mmCIF file of C-alpha atoms in Angstrom:
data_model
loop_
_atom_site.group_PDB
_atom_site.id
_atom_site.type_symbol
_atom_site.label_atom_id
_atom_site.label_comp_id
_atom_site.label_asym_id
_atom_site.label_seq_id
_atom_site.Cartn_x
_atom_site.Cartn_y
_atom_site.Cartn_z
ATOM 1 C CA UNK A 1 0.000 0.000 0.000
ATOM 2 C CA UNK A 2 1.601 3.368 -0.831
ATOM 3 C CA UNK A 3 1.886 5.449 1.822
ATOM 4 C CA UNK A 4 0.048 8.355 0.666
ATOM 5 C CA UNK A 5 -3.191 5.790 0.474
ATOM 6 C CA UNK A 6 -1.961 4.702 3.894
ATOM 7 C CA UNK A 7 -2.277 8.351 5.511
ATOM 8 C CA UNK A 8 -5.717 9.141 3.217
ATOM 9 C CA UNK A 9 -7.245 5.971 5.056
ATOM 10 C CA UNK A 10 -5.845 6.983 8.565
ATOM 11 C CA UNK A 11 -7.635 10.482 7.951
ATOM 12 C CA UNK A 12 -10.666 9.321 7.212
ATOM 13 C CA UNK A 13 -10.583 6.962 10.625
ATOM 14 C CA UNK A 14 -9.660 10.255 12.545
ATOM 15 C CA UNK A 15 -12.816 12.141 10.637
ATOM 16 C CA UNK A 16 -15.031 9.514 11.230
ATOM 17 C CA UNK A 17 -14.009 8.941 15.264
ATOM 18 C CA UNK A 18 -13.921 12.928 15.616
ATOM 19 C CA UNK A 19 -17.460 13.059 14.041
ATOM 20 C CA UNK A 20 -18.999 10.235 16.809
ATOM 21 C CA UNK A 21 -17.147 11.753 19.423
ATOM 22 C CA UNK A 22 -19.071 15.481 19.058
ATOM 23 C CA UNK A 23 -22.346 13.691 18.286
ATOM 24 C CA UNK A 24 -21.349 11.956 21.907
ATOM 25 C CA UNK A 25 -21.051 15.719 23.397
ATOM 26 C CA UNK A 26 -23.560 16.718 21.723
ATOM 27 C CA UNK A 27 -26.416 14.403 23.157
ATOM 28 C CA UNK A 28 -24.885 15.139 26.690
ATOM 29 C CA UNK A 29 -24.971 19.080 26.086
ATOM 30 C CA UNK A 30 -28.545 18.621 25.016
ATOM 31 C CA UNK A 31 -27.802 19.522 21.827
ATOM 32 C CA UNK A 32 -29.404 16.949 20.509
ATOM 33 C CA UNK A 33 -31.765 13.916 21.156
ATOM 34 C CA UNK A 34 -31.018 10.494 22.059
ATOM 35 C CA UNK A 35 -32.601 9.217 18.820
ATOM 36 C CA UNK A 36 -30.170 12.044 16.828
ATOM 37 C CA UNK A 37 -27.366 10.856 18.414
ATOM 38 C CA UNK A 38 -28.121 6.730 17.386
ATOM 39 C CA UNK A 39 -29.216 8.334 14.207
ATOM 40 C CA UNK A 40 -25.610 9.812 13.628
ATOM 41 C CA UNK A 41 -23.838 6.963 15.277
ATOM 42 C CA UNK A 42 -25.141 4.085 12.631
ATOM 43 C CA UNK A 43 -24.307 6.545 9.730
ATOM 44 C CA UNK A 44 -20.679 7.245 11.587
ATOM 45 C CA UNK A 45 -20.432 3.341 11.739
ATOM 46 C CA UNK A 46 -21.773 2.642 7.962
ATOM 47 C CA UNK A 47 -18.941 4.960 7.125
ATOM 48 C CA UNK A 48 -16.004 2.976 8.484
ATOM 49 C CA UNK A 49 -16.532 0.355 5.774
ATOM 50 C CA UNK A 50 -14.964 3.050 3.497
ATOM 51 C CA UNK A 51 -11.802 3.033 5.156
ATOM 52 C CA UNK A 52 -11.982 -0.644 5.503
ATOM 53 C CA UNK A 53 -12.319 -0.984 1.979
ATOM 54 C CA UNK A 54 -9.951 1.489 0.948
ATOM 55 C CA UNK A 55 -7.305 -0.850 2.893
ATOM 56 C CA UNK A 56 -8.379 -3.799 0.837
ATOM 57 C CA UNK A 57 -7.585 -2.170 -2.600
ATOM 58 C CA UNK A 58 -11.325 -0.841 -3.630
ATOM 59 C CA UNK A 59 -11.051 1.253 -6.555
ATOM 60 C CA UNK A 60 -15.280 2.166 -5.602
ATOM 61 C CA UNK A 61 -14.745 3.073 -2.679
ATOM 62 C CA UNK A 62 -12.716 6.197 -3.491
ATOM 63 C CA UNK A 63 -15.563 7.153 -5.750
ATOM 64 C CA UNK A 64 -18.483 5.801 -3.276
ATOM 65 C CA UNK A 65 -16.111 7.875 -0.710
ATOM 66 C CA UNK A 66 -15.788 11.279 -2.724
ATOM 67 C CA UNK A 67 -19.464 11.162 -4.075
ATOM 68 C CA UNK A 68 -20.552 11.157 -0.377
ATOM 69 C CA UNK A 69 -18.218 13.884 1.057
ATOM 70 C CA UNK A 70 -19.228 16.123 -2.102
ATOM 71 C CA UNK A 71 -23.145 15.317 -1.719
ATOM 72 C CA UNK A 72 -23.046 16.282 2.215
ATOM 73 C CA UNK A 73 -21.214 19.555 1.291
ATOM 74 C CA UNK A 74 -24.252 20.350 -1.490
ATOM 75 C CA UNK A 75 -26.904 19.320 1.286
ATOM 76 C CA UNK A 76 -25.086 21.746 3.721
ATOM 77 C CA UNK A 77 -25.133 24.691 1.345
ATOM 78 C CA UNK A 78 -28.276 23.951 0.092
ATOM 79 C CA UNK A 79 -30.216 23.767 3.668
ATOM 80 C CA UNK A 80 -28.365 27.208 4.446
ATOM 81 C CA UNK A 81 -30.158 28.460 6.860
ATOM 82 C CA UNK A 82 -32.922 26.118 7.456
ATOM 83 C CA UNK A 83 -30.860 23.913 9.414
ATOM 84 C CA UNK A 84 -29.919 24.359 13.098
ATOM 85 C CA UNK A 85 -25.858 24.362 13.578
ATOM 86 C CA UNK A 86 -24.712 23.958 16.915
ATOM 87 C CA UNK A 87 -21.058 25.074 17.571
ATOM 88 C CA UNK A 88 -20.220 21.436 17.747
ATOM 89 C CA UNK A 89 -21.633 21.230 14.277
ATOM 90 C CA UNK A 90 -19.083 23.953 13.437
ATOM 91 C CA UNK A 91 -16.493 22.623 14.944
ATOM 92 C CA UNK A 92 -16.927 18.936 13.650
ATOM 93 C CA UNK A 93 -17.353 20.787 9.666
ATOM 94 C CA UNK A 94 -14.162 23.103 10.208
ATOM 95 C CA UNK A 95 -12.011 19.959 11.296
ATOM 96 C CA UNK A 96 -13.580 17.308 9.007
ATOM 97 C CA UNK A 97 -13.703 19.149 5.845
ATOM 98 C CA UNK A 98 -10.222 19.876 5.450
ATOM 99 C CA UNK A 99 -9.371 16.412 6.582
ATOM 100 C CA UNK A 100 -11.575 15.218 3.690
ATOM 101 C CA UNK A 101 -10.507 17.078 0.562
ATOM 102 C CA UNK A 102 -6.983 16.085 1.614
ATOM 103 C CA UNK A 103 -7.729 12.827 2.019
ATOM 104 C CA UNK A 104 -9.775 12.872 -1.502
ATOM 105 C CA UNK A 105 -6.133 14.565 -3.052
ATOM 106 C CA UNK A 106 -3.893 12.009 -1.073
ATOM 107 C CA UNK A 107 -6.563 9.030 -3.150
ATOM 108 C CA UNK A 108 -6.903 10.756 -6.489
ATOM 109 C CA UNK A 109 -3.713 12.948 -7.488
ATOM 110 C CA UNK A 110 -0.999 11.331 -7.028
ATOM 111 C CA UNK A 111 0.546 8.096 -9.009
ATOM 112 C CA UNK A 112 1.453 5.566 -6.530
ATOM 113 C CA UNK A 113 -2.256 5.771 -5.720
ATOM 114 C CA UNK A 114 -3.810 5.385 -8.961
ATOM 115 C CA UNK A 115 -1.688 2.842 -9.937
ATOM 116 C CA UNK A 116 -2.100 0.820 -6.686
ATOM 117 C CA UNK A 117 -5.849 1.096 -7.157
ATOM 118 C CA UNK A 118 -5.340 0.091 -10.813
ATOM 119 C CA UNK A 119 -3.313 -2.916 -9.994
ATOM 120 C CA UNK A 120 -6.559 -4.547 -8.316
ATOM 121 C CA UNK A 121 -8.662 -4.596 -11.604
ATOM 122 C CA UNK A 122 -5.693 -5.359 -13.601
#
């Protein structure tokens, strides 16, 4: 595994234990309610396949993986304002995003990355 696929995959375990870990302070702020915070959990857990995946050579699951991060981001801006953000919400979007697109860079643009992915279907 090259190693820039290696610290993509690591980023998106970080994202994805940062995100359950605010949704955790969030239910016991109040923030939100028990059945948000399951809610959020299941999709958190869902989303560690992709990094599971990722590890076993799946050329989808960069796309699966990008398509996802990309539709969120149009849901956010779309819902603008219609949407109640809680700091934590803030917090967990100013971390995670960044994390994200780099991790979506480390997958896509470089060539020890493409090719490992393209050794699988080969």
């Amino acid at each position: 595994m090259p190693k820039t696929v290696n610290i993509a995959i690591k980023l998106i375990w970080i994202s994805l234990i940062i995100s359950m870990l605010l949704s955790i302070a969030q239910r016991f702020l109040g923030d939100i309610s028990l059945n948000d915070l399951i809610t959020a959990l299941v999709i958190n857990l869902l989303m560690c396949l992709i990094p599971y995946k990722l590890a076993r050579q799946s050329n989808i699951s960069r796309f699966v993986f990008t398509a996802l991060f990309v539709l969120s981001i149009l849901f956010i801006l779309a819902a603008g304002s219609e949407i109640q953000v809680t700091l934590l919400d803030k917090v967990d979007l100013l971390v995670n995003i960044p994390l994200n697109i780099y991790s979506i860079y480390l997958l896509f643009f470089n060539q020890p990355a493409q090719q490992w992915f393209e050794e699988k279907r080969a």
